PDB file of C-alpha atoms in Angstrom:
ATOM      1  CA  UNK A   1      32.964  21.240  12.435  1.00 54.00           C
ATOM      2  CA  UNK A   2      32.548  17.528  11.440  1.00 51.00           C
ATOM      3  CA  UNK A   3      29.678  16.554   9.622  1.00 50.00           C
ATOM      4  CA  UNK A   4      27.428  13.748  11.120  1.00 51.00           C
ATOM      5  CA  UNK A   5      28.442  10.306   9.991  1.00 48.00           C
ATOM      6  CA  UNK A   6      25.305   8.413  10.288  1.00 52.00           C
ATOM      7  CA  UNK A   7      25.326   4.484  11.998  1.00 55.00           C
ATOM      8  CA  UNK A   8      25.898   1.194   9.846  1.00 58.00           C
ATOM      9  CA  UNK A   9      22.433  -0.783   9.566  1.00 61.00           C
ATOM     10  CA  UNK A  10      22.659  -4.169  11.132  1.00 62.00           C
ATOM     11  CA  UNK A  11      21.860  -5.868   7.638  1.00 58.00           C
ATOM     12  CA  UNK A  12      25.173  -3.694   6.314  1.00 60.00           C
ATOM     13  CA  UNK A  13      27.038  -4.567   9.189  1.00 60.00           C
ATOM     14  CA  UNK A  14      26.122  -8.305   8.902  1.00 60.00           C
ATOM     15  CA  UNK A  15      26.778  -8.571   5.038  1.00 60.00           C
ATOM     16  CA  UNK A  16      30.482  -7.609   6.393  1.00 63.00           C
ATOM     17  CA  UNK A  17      30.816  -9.902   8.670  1.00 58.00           C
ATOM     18  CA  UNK A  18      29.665 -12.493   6.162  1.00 59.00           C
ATOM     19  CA  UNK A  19      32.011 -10.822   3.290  1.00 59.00           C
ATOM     20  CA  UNK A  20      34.791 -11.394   5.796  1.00 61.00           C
ATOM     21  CA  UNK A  21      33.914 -14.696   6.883  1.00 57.00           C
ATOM     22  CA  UNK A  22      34.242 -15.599   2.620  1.00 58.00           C
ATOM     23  CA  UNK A  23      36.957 -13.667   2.272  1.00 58.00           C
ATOM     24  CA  UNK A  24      34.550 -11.396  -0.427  1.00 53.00           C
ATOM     25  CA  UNK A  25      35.307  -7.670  -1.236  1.00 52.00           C
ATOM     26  CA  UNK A  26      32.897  -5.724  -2.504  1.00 50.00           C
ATOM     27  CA  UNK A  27      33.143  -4.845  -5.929  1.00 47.00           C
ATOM     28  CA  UNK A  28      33.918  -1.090  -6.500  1.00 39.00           C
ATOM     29  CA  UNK A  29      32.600  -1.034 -10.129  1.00 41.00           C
ATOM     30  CA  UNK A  30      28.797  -1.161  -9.776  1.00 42.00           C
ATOM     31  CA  UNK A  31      26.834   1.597  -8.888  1.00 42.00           C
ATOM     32  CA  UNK A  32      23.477   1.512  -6.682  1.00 46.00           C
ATOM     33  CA  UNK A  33      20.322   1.801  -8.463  1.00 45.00           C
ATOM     34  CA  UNK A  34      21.507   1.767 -12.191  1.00 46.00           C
ATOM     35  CA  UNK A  35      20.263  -0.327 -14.516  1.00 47.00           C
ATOM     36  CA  UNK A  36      22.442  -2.263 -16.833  1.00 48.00           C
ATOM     37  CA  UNK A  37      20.918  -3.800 -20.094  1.00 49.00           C
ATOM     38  CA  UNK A  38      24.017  -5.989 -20.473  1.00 50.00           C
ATOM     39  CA  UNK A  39      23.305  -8.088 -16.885  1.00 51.00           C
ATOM     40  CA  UNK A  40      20.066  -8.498 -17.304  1.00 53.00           C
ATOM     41  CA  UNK A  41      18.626 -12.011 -17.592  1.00 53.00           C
ATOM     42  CA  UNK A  42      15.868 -12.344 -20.187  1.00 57.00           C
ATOM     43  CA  UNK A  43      13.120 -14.743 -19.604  1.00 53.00           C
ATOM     44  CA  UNK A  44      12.714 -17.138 -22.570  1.00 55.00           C
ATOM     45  CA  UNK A  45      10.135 -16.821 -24.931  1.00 54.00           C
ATOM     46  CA  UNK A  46       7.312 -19.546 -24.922  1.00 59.00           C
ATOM     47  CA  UNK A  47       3.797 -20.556 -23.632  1.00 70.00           C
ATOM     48  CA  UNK A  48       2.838 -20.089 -19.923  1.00 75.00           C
ATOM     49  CA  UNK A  49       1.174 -17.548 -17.702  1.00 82.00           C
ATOM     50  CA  UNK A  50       1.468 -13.811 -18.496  1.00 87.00           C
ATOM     51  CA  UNK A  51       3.885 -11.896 -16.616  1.00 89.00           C
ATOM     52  CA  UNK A  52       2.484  -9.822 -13.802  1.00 91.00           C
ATOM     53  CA  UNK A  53       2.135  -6.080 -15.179  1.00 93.00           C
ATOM     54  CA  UNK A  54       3.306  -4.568 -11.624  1.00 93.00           C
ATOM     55  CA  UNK A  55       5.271  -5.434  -8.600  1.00 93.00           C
ATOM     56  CA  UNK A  56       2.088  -6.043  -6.597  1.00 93.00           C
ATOM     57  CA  UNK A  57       0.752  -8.285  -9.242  1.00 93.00           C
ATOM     58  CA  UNK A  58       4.211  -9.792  -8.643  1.00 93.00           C
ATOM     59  CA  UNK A  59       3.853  -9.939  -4.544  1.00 93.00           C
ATOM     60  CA  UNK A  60       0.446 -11.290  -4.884  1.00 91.00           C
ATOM     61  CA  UNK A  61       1.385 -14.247  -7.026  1.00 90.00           C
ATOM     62  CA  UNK A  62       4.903 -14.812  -4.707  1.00 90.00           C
ATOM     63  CA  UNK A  63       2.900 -14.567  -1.358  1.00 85.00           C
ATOM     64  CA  UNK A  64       2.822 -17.884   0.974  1.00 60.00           C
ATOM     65  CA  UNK A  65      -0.289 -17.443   2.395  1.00 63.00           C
ATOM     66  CA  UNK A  66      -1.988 -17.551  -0.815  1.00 59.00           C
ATOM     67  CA  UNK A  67       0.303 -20.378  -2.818  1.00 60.00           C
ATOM     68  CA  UNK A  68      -0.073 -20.466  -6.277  1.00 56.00           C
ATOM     69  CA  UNK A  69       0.106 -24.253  -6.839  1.00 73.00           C
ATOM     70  CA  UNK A  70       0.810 -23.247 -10.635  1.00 80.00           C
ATOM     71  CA  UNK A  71       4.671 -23.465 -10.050  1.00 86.00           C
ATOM     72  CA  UNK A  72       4.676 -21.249 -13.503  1.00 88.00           C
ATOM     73  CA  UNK A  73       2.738 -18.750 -12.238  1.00 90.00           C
ATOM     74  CA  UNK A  74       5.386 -18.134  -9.567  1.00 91.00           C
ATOM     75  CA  UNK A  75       7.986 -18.470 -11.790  1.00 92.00           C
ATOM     76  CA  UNK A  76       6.979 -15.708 -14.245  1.00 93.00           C
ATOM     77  CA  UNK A  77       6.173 -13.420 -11.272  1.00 94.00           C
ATOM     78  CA  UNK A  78       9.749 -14.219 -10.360  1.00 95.00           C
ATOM     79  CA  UNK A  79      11.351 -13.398 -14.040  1.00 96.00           C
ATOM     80  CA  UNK A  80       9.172 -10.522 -14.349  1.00 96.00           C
ATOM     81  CA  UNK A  81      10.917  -8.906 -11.219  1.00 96.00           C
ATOM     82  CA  UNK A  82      14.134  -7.299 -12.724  1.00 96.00           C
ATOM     83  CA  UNK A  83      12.073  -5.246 -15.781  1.00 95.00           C
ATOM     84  CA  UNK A  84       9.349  -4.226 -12.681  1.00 95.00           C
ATOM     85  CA  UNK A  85      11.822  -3.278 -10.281  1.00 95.00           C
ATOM     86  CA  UNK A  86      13.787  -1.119 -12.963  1.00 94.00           C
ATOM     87  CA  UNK A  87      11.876   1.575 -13.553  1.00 87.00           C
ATOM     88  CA  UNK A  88      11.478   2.353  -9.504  1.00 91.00           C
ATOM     89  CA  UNK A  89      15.220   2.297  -8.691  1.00 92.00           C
ATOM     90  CA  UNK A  90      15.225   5.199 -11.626  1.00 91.00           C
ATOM     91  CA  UNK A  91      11.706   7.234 -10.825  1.00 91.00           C
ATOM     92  CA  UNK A  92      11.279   6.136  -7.169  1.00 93.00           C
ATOM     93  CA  UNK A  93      13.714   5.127  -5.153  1.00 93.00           C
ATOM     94  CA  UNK A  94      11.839   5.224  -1.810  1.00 94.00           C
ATOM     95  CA  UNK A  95       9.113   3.125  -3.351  1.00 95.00           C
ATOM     96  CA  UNK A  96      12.380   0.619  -4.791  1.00 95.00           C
ATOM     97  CA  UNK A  97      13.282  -0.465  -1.238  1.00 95.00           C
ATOM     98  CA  UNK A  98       9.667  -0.024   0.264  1.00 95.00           C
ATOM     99  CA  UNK A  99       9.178  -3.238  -2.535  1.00 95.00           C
ATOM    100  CA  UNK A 100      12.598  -4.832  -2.108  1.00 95.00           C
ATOM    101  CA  UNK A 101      11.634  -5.004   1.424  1.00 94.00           C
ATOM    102  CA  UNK A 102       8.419  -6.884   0.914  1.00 95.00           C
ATOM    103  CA  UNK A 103       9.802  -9.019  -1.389  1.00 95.00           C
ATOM    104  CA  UNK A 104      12.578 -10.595   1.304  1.00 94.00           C
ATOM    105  CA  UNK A 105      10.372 -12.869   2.304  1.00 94.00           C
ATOM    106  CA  UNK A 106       8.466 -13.757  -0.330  1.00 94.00           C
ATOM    107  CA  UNK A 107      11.445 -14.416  -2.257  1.00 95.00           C
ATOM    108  CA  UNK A 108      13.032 -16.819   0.819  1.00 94.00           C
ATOM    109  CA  UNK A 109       9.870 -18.776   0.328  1.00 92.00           C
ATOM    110  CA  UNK A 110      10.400 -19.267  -3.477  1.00 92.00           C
ATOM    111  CA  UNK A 111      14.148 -20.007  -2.876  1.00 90.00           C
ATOM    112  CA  UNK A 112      12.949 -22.534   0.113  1.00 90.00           C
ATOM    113  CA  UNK A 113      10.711 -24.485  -2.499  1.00 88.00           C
ATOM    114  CA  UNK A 114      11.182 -27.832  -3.341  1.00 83.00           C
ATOM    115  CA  UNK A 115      10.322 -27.451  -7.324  1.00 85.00           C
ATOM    116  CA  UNK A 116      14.242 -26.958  -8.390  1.00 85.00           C
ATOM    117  CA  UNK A 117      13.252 -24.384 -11.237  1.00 89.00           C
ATOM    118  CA  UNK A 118      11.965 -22.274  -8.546  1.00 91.00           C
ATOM    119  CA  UNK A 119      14.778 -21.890  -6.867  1.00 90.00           C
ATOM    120  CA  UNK A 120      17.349 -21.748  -9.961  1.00 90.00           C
ATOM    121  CA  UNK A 121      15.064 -19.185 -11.475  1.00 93.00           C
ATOM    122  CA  UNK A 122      15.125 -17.365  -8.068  1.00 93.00           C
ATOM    123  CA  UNK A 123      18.712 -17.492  -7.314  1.00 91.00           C
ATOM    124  CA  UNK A 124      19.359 -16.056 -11.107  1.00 92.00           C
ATOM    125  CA  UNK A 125      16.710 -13.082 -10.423  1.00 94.00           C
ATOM    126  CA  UNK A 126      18.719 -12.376  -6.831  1.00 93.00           C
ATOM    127  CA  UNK A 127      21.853 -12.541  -8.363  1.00 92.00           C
ATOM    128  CA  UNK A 128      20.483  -9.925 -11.271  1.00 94.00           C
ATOM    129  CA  UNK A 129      19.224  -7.896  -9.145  1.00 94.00           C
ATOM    130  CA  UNK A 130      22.538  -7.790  -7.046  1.00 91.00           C
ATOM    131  CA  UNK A 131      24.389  -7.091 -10.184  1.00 91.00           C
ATOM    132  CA  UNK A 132      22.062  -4.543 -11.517  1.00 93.00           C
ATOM    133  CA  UNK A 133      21.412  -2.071  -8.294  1.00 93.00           C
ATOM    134  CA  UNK A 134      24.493  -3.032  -6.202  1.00 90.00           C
ATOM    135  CA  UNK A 135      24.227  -2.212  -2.624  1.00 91.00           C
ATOM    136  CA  UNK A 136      20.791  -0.886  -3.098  1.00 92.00           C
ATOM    137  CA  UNK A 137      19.424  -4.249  -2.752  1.00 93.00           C
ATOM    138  CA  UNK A 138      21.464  -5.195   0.537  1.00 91.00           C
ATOM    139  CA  UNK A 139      18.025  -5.336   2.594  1.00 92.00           C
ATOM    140  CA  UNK A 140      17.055  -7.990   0.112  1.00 93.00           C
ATOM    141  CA  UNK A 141      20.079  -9.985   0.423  1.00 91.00           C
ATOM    142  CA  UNK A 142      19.807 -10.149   4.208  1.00 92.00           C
ATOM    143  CA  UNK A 143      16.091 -11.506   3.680  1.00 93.00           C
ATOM    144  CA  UNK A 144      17.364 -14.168   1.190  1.00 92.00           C
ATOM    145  CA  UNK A 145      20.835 -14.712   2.456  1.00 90.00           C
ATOM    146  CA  UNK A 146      20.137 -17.375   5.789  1.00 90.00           C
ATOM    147  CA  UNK A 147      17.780 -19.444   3.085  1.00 91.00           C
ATOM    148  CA  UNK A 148      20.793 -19.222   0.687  1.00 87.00           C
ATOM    149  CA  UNK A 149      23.328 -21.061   3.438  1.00 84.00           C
ATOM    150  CA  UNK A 150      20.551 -23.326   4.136  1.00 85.00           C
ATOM    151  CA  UNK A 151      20.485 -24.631   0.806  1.00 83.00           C
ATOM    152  CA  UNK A 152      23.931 -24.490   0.198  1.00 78.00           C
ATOM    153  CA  UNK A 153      24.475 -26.705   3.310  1.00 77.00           C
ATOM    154  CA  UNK A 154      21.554 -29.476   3.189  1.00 72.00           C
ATOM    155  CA  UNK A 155      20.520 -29.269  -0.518  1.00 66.00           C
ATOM    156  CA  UNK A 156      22.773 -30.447  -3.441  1.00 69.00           C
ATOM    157  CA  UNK A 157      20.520 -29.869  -6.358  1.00 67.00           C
ATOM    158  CA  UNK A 158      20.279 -26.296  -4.989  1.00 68.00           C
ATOM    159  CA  UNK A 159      23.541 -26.470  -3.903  1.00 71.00           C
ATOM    160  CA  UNK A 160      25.802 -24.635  -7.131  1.00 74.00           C
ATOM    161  CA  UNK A 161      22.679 -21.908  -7.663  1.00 76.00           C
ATOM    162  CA  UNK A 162      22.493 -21.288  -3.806  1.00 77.00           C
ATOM    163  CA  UNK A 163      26.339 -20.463  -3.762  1.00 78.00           C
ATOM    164  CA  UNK A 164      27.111 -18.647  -6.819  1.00 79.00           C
ATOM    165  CA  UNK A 165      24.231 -16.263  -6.127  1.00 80.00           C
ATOM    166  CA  UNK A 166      25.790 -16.455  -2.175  1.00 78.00           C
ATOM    167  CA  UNK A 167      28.487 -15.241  -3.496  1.00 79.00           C
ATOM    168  CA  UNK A 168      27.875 -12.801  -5.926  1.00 75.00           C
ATOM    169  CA  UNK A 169      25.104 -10.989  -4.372  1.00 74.00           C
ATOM    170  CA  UNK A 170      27.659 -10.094  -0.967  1.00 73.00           C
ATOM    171  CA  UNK A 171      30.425  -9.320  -3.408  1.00 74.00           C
ATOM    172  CA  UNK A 172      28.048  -6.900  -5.113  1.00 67.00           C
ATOM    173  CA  UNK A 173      25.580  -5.612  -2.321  1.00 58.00           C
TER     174      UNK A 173
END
């Protein structure tokens, strides 16, 4: 007897069609939902807002409806996301894509900003994440991935950012 092979999502089967379309393969050394200590991009040390202490804390700061004109604010809820995020991949991985799920489109928003270290600092915490959990965070790169083109195509100071984190987030997830 055969055992069930369960359906492609449609964000899995459109991250191939975009793979295909850039000529990306998916890299076959990272593994979903383990940490690495050597990828991980540290936030720099100096003044500014405290980092959120939990993924909410995160969401809240990140949401649209409630803007935090403090561009910093939103930037260390942004940096803050990797360390956060770490710890459910390992303990909870249910909870890990019930939060990379919420965090699509808060994090299109931040990359759809016009402050340019928003979206640098959001394209770098996309492409960690990619690099970190692998195809674990393929719901979030759907989310992020049409704002990602968008920039790439209109935007040239977002331009480089937009495309490099493009490209290694479909490569990876």
């Amino acid at each position: 007897e055969r055992p069930a092979v369960s359906s492609p999502s449609s964000a899995s089967v459109a991250l191939r069609v975009v793979r295909a379309v850039f000529g990306l393969r998916r890299a076959a050394r990272v593994l979903p939902s383990t940490p690495s200590t050597q990828a991980s991009v540290k936030p720099k040390p100096k003044r500014g807002p405290p980092p959120p202490a939990t993924v909410a804390e995160a969401r809240e700061r990140l949401d649209v409806d409630v803007k935090e004109e403090d561009w910093g604010v939103r930037n260390a809820a942004i940096l803050a996301l990797p360390e956060l995020l770490a710890s459910l991949a390992i303990n909870h991985p249910e909870a890990f894509q019930k939060e990379l799920d919420a965090l699509g489109p808060l994090l299109t928003s931040q990359l759809a900003d016009l402050r340019s270290a928003i979206v640098r600092t959001a394209c770098e915490i996309v492409q960690e994440l990619a690099t970190v959990h692998g195809t674990a965070v393929s719901s979030l790169v759907a989310h992020v991935l049409h704002q990602l083109m968008h920039n790439l195509s209109l935007l040239k100071v977002f331009a480089a950012p937009s495309a490099t984190t493009a490209s290694v987030s479909l490569s990876l997830a």
